[in-house]
XYZ file of C-alpha atoms in Angstrom:
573
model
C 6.895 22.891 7.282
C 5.093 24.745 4.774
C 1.928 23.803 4.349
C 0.274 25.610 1.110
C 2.900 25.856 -1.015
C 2.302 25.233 -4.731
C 4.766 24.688 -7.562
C 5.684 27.875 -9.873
C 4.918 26.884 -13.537
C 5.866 28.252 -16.568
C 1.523 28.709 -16.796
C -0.735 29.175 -14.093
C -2.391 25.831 -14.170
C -5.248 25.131 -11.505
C -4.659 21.889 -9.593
C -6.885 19.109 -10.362
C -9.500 18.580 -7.724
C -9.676 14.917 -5.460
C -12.317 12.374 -6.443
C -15.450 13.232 -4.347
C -16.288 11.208 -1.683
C -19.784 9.731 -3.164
C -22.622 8.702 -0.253
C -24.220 5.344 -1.594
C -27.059 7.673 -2.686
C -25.455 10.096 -5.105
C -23.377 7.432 -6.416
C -22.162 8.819 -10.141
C -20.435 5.634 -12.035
C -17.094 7.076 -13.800
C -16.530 4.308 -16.049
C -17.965 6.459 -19.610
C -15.413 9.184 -18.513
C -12.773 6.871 -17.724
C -13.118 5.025 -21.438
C -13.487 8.700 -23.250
C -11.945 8.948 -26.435
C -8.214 9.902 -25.902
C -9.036 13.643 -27.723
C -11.980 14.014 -25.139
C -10.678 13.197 -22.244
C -7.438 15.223 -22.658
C -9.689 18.094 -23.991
C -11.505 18.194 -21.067
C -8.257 17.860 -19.108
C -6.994 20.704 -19.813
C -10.708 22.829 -19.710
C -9.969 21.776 -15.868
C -6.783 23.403 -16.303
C -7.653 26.781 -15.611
C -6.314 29.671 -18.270
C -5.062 26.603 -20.242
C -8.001 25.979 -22.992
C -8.757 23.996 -26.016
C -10.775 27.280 -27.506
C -12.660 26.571 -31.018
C -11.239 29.535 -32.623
C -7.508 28.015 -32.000
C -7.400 24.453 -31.817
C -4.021 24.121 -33.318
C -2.705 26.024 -30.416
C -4.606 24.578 -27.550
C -3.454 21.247 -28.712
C 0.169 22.164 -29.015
C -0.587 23.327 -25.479
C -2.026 19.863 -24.150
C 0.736 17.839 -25.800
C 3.541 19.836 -24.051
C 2.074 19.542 -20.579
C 0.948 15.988 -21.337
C 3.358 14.247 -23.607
C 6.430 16.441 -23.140
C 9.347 15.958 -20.815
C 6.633 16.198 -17.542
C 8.519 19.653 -16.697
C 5.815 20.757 -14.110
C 3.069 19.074 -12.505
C 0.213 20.161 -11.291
C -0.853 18.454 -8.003
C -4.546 18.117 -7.051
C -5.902 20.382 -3.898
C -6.288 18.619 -0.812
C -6.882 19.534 2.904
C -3.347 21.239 3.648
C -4.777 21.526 7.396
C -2.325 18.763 8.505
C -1.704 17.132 11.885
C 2.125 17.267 12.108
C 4.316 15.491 14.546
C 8.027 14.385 15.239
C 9.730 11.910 17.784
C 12.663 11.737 19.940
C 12.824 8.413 21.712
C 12.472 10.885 25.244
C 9.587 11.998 23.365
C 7.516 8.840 22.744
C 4.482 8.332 24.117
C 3.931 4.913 26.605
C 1.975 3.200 24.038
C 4.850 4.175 21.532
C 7.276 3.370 23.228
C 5.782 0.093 24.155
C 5.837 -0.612 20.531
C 9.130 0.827 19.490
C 11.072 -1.278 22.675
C 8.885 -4.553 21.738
C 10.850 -4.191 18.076
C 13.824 -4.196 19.550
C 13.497 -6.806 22.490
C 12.232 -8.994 19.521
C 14.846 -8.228 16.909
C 17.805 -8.589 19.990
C 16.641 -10.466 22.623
C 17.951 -9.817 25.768
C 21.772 -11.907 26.819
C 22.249 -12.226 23.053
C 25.339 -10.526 21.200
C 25.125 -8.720 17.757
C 27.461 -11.650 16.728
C 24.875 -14.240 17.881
C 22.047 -12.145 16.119
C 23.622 -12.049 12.541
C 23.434 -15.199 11.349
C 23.175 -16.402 8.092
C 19.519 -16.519 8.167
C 19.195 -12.841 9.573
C 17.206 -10.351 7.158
C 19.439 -7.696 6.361
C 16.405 -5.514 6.018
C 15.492 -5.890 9.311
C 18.722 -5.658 10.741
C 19.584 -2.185 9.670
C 16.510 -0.969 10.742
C 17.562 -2.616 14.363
C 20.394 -0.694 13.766
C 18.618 2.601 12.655
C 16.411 1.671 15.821
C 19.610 1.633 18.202
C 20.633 5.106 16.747
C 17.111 6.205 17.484
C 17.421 5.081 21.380
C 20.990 6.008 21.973
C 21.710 4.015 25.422
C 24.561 2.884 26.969
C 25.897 0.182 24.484
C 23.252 0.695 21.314
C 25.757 3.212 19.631
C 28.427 0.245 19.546
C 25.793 -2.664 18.799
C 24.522 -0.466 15.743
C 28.164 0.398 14.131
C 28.870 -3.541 14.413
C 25.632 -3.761 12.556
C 25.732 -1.721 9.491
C 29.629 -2.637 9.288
C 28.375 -6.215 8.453
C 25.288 -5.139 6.627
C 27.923 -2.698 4.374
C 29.958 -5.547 3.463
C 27.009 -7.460 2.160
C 25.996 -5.487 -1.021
C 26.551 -7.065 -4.723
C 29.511 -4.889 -6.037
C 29.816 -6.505 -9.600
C 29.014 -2.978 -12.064
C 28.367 -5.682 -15.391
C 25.765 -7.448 -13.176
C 22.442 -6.702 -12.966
C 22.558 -7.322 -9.697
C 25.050 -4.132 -9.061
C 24.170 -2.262 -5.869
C 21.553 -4.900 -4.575
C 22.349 -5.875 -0.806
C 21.839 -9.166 -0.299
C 18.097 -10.752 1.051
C 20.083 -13.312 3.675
C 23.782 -13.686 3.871
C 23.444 -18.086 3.063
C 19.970 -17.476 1.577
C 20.341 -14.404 -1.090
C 16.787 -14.107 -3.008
C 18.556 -11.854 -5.337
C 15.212 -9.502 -4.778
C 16.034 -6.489 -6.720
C 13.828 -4.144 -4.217
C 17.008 -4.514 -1.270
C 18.709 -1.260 -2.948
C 15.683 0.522 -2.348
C 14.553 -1.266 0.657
C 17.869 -1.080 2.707
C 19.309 2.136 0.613
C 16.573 4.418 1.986
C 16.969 2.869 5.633
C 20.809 3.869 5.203
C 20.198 7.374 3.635
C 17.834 8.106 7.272
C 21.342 6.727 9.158
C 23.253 9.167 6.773
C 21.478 11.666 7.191
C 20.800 11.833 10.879
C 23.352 9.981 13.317
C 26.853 11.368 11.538
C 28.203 12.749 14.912
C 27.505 9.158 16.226
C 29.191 7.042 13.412
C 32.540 6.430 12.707
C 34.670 8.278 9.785
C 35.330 4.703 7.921
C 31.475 3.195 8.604
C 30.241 7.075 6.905
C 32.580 6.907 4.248
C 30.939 2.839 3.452
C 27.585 4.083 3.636
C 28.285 6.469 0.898
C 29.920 4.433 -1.352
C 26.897 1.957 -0.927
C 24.533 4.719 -1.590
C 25.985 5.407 -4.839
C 26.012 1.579 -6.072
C 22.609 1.430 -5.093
C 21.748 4.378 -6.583
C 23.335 3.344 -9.941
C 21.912 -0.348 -9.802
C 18.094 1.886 -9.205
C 19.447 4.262 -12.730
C 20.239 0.810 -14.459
C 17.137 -0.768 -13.587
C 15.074 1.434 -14.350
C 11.646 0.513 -12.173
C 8.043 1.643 -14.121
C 6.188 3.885 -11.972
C 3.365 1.968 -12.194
C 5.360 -0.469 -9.492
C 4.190 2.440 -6.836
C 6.417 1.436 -3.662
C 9.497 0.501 -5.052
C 9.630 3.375 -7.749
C 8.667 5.634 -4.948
C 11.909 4.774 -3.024
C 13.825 4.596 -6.109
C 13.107 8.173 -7.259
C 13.793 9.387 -3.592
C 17.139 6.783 -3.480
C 18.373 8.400 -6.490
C 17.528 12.093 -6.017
C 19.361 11.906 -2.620
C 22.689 10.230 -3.901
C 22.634 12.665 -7.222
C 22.032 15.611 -4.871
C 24.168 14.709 -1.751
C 27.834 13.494 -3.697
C 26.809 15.627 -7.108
C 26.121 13.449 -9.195
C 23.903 14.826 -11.862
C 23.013 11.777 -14.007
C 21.202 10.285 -10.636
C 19.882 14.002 -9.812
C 18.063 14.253 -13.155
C 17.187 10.319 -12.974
C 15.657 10.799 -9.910
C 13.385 14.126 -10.797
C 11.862 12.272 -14.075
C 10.807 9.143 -11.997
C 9.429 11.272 -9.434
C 7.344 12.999 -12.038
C 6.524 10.213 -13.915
C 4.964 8.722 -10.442
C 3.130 12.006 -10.554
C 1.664 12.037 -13.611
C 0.614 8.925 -13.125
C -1.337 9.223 -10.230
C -2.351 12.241 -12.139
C -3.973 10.716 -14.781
C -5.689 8.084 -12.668
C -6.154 9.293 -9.395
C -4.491 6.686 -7.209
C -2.042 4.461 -7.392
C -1.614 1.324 -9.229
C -0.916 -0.751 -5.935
C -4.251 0.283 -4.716
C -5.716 -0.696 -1.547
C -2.668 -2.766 0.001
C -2.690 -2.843 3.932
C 1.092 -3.353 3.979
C 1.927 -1.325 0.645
C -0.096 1.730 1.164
C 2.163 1.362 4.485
C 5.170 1.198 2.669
C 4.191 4.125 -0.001
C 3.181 6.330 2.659
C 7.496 6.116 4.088
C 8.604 6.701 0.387
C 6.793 9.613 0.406
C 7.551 10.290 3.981
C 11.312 10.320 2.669
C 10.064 13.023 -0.017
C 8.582 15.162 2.419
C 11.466 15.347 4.708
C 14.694 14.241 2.881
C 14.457 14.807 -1.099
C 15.051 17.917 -3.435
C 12.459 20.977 -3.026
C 10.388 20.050 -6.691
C 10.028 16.311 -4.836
C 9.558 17.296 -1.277
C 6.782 19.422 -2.905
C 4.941 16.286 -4.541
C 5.905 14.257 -1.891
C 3.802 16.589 0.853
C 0.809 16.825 -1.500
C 0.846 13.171 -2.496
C 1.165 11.813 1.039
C -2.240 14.202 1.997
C -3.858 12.349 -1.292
C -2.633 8.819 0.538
C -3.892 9.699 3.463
C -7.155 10.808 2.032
C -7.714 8.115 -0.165
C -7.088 5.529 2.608
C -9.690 7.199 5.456
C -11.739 6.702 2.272
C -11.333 2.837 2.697
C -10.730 2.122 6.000
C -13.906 1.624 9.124
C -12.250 2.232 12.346
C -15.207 0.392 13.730
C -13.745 -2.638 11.587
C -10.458 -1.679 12.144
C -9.665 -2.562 8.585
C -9.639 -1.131 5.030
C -12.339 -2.652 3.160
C -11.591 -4.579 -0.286
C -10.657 -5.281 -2.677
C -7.364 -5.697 -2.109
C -4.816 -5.543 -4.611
C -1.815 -7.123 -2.361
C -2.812 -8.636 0.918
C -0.833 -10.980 3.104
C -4.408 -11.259 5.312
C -7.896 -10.549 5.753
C -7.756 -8.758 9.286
C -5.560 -6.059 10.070
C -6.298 -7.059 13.937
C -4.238 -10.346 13.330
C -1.266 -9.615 11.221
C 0.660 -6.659 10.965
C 0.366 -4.754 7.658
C 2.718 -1.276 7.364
C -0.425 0.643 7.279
C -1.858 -0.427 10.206
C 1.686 0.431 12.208
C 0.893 4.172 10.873
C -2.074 4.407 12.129
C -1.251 2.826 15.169
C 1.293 5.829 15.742
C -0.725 8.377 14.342
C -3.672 7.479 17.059
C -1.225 6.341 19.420
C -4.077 3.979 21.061
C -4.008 0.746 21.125
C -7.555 0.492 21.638
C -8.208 1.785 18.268
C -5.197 0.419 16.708
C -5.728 -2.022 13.524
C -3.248 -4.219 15.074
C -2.708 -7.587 16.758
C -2.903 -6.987 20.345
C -0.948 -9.943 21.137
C 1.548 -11.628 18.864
C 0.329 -12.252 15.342
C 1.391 -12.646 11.526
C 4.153 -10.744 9.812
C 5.766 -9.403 12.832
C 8.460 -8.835 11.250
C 6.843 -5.797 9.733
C 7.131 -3.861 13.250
C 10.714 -2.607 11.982
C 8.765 -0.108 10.018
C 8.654 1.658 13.214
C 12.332 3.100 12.908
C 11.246 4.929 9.624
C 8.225 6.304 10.785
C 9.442 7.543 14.006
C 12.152 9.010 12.018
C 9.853 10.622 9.492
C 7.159 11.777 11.692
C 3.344 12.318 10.549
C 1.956 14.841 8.353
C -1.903 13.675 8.198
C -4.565 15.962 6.838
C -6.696 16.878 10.459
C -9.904 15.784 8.739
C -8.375 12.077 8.454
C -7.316 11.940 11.821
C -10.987 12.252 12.477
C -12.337 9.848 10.517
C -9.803 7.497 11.256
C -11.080 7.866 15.053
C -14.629 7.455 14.251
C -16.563 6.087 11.638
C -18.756 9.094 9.565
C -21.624 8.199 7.220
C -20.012 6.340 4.266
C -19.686 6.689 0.980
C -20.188 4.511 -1.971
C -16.665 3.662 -4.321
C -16.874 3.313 -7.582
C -13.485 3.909 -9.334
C -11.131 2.799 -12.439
C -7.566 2.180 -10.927
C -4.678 1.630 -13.828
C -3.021 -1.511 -13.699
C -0.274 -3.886 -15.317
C -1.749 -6.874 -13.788
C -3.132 -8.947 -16.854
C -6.360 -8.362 -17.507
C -8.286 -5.026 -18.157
C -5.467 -1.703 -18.013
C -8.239 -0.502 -15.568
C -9.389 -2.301 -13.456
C -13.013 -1.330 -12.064
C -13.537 -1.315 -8.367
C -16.914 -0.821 -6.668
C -17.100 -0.909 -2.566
C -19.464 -0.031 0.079
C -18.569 0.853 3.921
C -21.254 0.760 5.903
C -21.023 1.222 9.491
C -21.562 -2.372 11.000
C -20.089 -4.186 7.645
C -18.294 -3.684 4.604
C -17.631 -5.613 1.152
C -15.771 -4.183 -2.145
C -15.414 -6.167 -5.742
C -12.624 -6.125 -8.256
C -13.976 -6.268 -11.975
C -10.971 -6.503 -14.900
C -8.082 -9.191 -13.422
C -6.843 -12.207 -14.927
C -3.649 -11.863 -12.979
C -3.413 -15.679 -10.923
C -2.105 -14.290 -7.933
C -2.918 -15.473 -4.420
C -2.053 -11.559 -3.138
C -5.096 -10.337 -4.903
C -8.468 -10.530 -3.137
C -11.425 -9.712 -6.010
C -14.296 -9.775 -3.618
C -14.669 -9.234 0.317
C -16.794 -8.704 2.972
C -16.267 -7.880 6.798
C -18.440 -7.902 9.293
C -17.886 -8.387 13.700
C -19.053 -11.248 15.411
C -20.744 -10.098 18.931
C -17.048 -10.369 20.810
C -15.497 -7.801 18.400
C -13.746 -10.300 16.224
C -13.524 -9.724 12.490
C -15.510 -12.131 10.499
C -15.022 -12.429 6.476
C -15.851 -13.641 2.846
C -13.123 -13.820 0.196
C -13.000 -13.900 -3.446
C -9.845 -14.920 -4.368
C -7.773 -13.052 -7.381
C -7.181 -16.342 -9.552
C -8.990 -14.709 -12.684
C -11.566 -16.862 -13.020
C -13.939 -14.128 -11.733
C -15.456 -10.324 -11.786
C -16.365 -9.001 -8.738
C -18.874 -6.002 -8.548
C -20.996 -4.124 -5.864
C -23.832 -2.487 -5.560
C -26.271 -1.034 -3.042
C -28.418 -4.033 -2.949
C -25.210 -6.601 -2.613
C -22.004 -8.457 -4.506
C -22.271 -10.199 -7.877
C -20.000 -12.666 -9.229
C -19.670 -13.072 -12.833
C -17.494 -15.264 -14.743
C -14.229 -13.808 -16.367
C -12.464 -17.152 -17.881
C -14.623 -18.808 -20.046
C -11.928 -21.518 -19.530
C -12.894 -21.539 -15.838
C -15.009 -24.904 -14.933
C -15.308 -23.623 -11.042
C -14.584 -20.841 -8.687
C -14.227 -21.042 -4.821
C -15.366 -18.565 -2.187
C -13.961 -18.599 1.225
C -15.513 -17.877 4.544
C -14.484 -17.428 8.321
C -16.891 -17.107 10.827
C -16.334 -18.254 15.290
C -18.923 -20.636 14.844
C -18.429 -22.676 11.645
C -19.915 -25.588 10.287
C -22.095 -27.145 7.506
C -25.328 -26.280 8.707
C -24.063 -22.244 7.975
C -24.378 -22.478 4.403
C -27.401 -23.579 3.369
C -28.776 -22.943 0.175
C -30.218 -19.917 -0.116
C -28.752 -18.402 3.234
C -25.307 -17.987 5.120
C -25.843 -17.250 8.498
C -23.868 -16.092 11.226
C -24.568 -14.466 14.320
C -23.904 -10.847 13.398
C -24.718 -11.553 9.404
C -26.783 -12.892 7.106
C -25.844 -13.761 3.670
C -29.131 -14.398 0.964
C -27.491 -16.015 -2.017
C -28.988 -16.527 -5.283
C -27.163 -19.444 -6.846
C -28.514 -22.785 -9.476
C -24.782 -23.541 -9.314
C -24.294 -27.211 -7.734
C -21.345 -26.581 -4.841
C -19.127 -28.498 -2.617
C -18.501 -27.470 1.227
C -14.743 -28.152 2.660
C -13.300 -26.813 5.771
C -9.684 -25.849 5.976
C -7.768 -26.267 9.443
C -4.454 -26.502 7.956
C -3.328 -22.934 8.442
C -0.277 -23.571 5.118
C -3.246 -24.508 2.889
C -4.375 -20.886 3.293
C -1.590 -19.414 2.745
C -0.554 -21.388 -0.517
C -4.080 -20.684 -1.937
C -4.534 -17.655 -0.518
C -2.015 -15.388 1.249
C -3.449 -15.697 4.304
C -1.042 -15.391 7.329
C -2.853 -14.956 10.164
C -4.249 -17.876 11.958
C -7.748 -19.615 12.162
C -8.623 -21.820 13.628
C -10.853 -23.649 10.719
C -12.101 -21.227 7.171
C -14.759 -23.145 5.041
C -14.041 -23.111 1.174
C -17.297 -23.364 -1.045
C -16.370 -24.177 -4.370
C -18.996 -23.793 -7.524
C -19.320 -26.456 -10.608
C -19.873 -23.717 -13.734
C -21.491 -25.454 -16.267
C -20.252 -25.148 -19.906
C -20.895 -22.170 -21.957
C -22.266 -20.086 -18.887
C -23.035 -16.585 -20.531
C -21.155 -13.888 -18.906
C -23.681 -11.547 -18.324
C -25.244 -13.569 -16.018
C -23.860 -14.098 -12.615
C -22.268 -16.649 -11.327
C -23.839 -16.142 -7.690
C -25.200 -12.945 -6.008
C -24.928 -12.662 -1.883
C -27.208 -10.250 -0.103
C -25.761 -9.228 2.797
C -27.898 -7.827 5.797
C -27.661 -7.353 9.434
């Protein structure tokens, strides 16, 4: 793999530079240069640009210039400079490591259980997801029997897919066989799983189950052109730029080639213009991201594979940023989150991580069965896609270095502000991050957190919840709550600790063994601890278990000024 190549452009344009990692002391807030005049900002753009310059004796022409790069048909991009010094690997099952493989056979055992036949195993219920990636997982392996087991597979996933071309539903495979959800990410979801069996396990697969496989492709492919997915939906558009830049390039079809270039490059630009992407800090979507580009690196067109390598070094960067291996989790907010501990429920991200340290000791994942196992099929496509991690992240991801302070717009459809304003702090022992700018009701969205261990290791936690009744921000000193809907008569914090009861929360202090919270409230409050495990994920999207998680909910009283907040919490070891 090449590891400094750049894109020729029609100009020599100089690639944007990453955001700097900021200490907590040299903290510079970007929100004036985020809400520049349009004119200013793109002027100084394209000052950043290199040769390309707005210069005062031609102003006609270094606009025409900025327009055509900027508002043009995206032609070239310009991808920011990041540490090309990359830890590469690939895997043959003979090749896996034990804690690998222990990981990889665990997927299978639990997706086939031993004495059970493929017949037994597809049932009506059965994911298809899942079941071509036990399929793509068979392929992998390659024993006695698993060539058979996976052809029976994918013969009955194949025959599964919505073939209707006046539907909107044309190319979709279905969620469950009695159950269909109708979710319209299954093309990508399943298509990109198939395009890895395409492309890799041909000498094992039968002329008729090849020949299906394409002909799926291409109705997925054209269900992804009809659709028509913004990039700001990062995973799924991800997938669906690579889905159809593989079928347009692979059975010549040039409407899906060209479709499949322009949403690649409008995911580019975006994250060009912001920085990051608009799912930003998800423990399982950052997971799922990081395979779509994965698929670029290894599998798409050279212009792709080029933005896909450069991109993925970006991901990778961005989420070392966030994450405390000491924690073992990424700290929030969280933007989509099915938990608040990596260590008890297995987000995507967390399985790549797991590979790349190939420890389970400093794995971010449940040692022993927990939430959203399901997610261990992700294995199939990593193994198949192998790493390519900048070296420096591999580090950090190992061992906690002195921490930075966040302070970042991140560009967003979710109702509220376009961008949204996130401020965070990782400290070594403890962590917390705010979310200022949603009004998006959504129980995947976590505005405010903090992490901390209890003395046996455990991850301990507050929560904001993203209900938009509430701005979250951070500073040095601690997290403010403000109020967001004046509509909003109450807001609720939640709060697992070990040891929880009343007497934690008193007024002016929550105390724990390994943290204490000072909180400066007037707000009158109400104390009520959950132990039913579906109230937290209805209100929530909490998966993982607890065994009890204490809700505090806050009376706001009528025509409570904005400005002022809500509550502040001190946090301090």
């Amino acid at each position: 793999m090449k590891k400094n190549n750049k894109f020729i452009h029609p100009i020599n344009l100089t690639p944007l530079n990453l955001p700097k990692r900021e200490t907590s002391d040299s903290l510079v807030n970007k929100s004036q240069e985020r809400n520049s005049p349009p004119l200013e900002s793109l002027s100084r753009f394209i000052g950043r640009l290199g040769e390309v310059k707005i210069m005062r004796k031609t102003p006609i022409i270094g606009f025409c210039m900025m327009a055509c790069i900027l508002l043009s048909g995206l032609r070239s991009v310009s991808m920011p400079e990041a540490n090309w010094d990359l830890y590469s690997k690939k895997y043959t099952y003979h090749s896996l490591t034990g804690y690998e493989l222990s990981l990889f056979e665990g997927f299978i055992a639990s997706a086939f259980p031993e004495g059970k036949t493929v017949s037994q195993i597809l049932t009506g219920q059965a994911s298809l997801r899942s079941e071509t990636r036990l399929a793509q997982a068979l392929l992998f392996r390659n024993n006695q029997g698993d060539r058979d087991h996976a052809v029976e597979i994918l013969k009955w996933i194949l025959k599964n897919q919505h073939t209707d071309e006046a539907s909107e539903n044309f190319g979709l495979w279905k969620t469950n066989v009695e159950k269909d959800r109708l979710d319209q990410n299954w093309r990508e979801f399943i298509g990109c799983d198939l395009i890895i069996i395409y492309q890799e396990y041909k000498h094992l697969l039968p002329p008729d189950v090849l020949a299906d496989i394409r002909t799926g492709l291409i109705r997925a492919a054209k269900g992804a052109l009809k659709r028509n997915v913004g990039a700001d939906y990062t995973n799924i558009s991800i997938m669906s730029a690579f889905l159809m830049d593989y079928a347009g390039n692979t059975f010549q079809m040039e409407d899906l080639k060209a479709a499949g270039l322009k949403k690649a490059l409008e995911i580019s630009h975006l994250w060009h213009r912001h920085q990051t992407f608009s799912e930003y800090n998800s423990p399982t979507y950052y997971g799922v991201t990081l395979i779509g580009l994965a698929l670029w690196r290894e599998l798409a067109s050279e212009q792709i594979k080029e933005m896909g390598i450069k991109l993925e070094a970006t991901l990778w960067n961005e989420i070392a940023t966030n994450y405390n291996p000491k924690l073992k989790n990424l700290v929030g907010p969280y933007f989509r989150s099915y938990g608040m501990d990596m260590k008890k429920y297995c987000s995507i991200t967390g399985i790549w991580i797991a590979i790349a340290l190939d420890d389970g000791k400093l794995a971010p994942l449940p040692v022993v069965n927990g939430a959203k196992m399901e997610e261990m099929s992700n294995l199939s496509p990593i193994l198949h896609l192998g790493l390519a991690i900048p070296k420096t992240v591999m580090s950090e991801l190992k061992v906690f270095t002195p921490r930075q302070k966040i302070d970042r717009m991140v560009f967003s459809k979710m109702a509220g502000d376009t961008l949204k304003h996130i401020t965070a702090i990782v400290n070594s022992e403890w962590m917390m991050g705010g979310l200022w700018g949603n009004r998006r009701i959504w129980n995947q969205v976590k505005a405010g957190t903090i992490h901390w261990n209890n003395p046996e290791g455990e991850s301990e936690w507050l929560m904001v919840p993203g209900d938009g009744k509430t701005n979250v921000r951070v500073t040095n000193a601690g997290m403010y709550i403000y109020l967001a809907n004046e509509k909003s008569n109450d807001f609720s914090i939640y709060v697992y600790a070990k040891e929880l009861s009343d007497s934690n929360f008193t007024l002016d202090t929550w105390k724990f063994p390994s943290m204490k919270l000072g909180i400066q409230s007037t707000l009158k409050r109400n104390l009520e601890k959950i132990t039913e495990q579906g109230v937290l994920s209805h209100e929530c999207e909490i998966t993982e278990e607890y065994q009890s998680v204490m809700k505090i909910t806050f009376q706001i009283p009528p025509s409570w000024k904005k400005e002022i907040p809500l509550i502040e919490i001190i946090p301090s070891k």
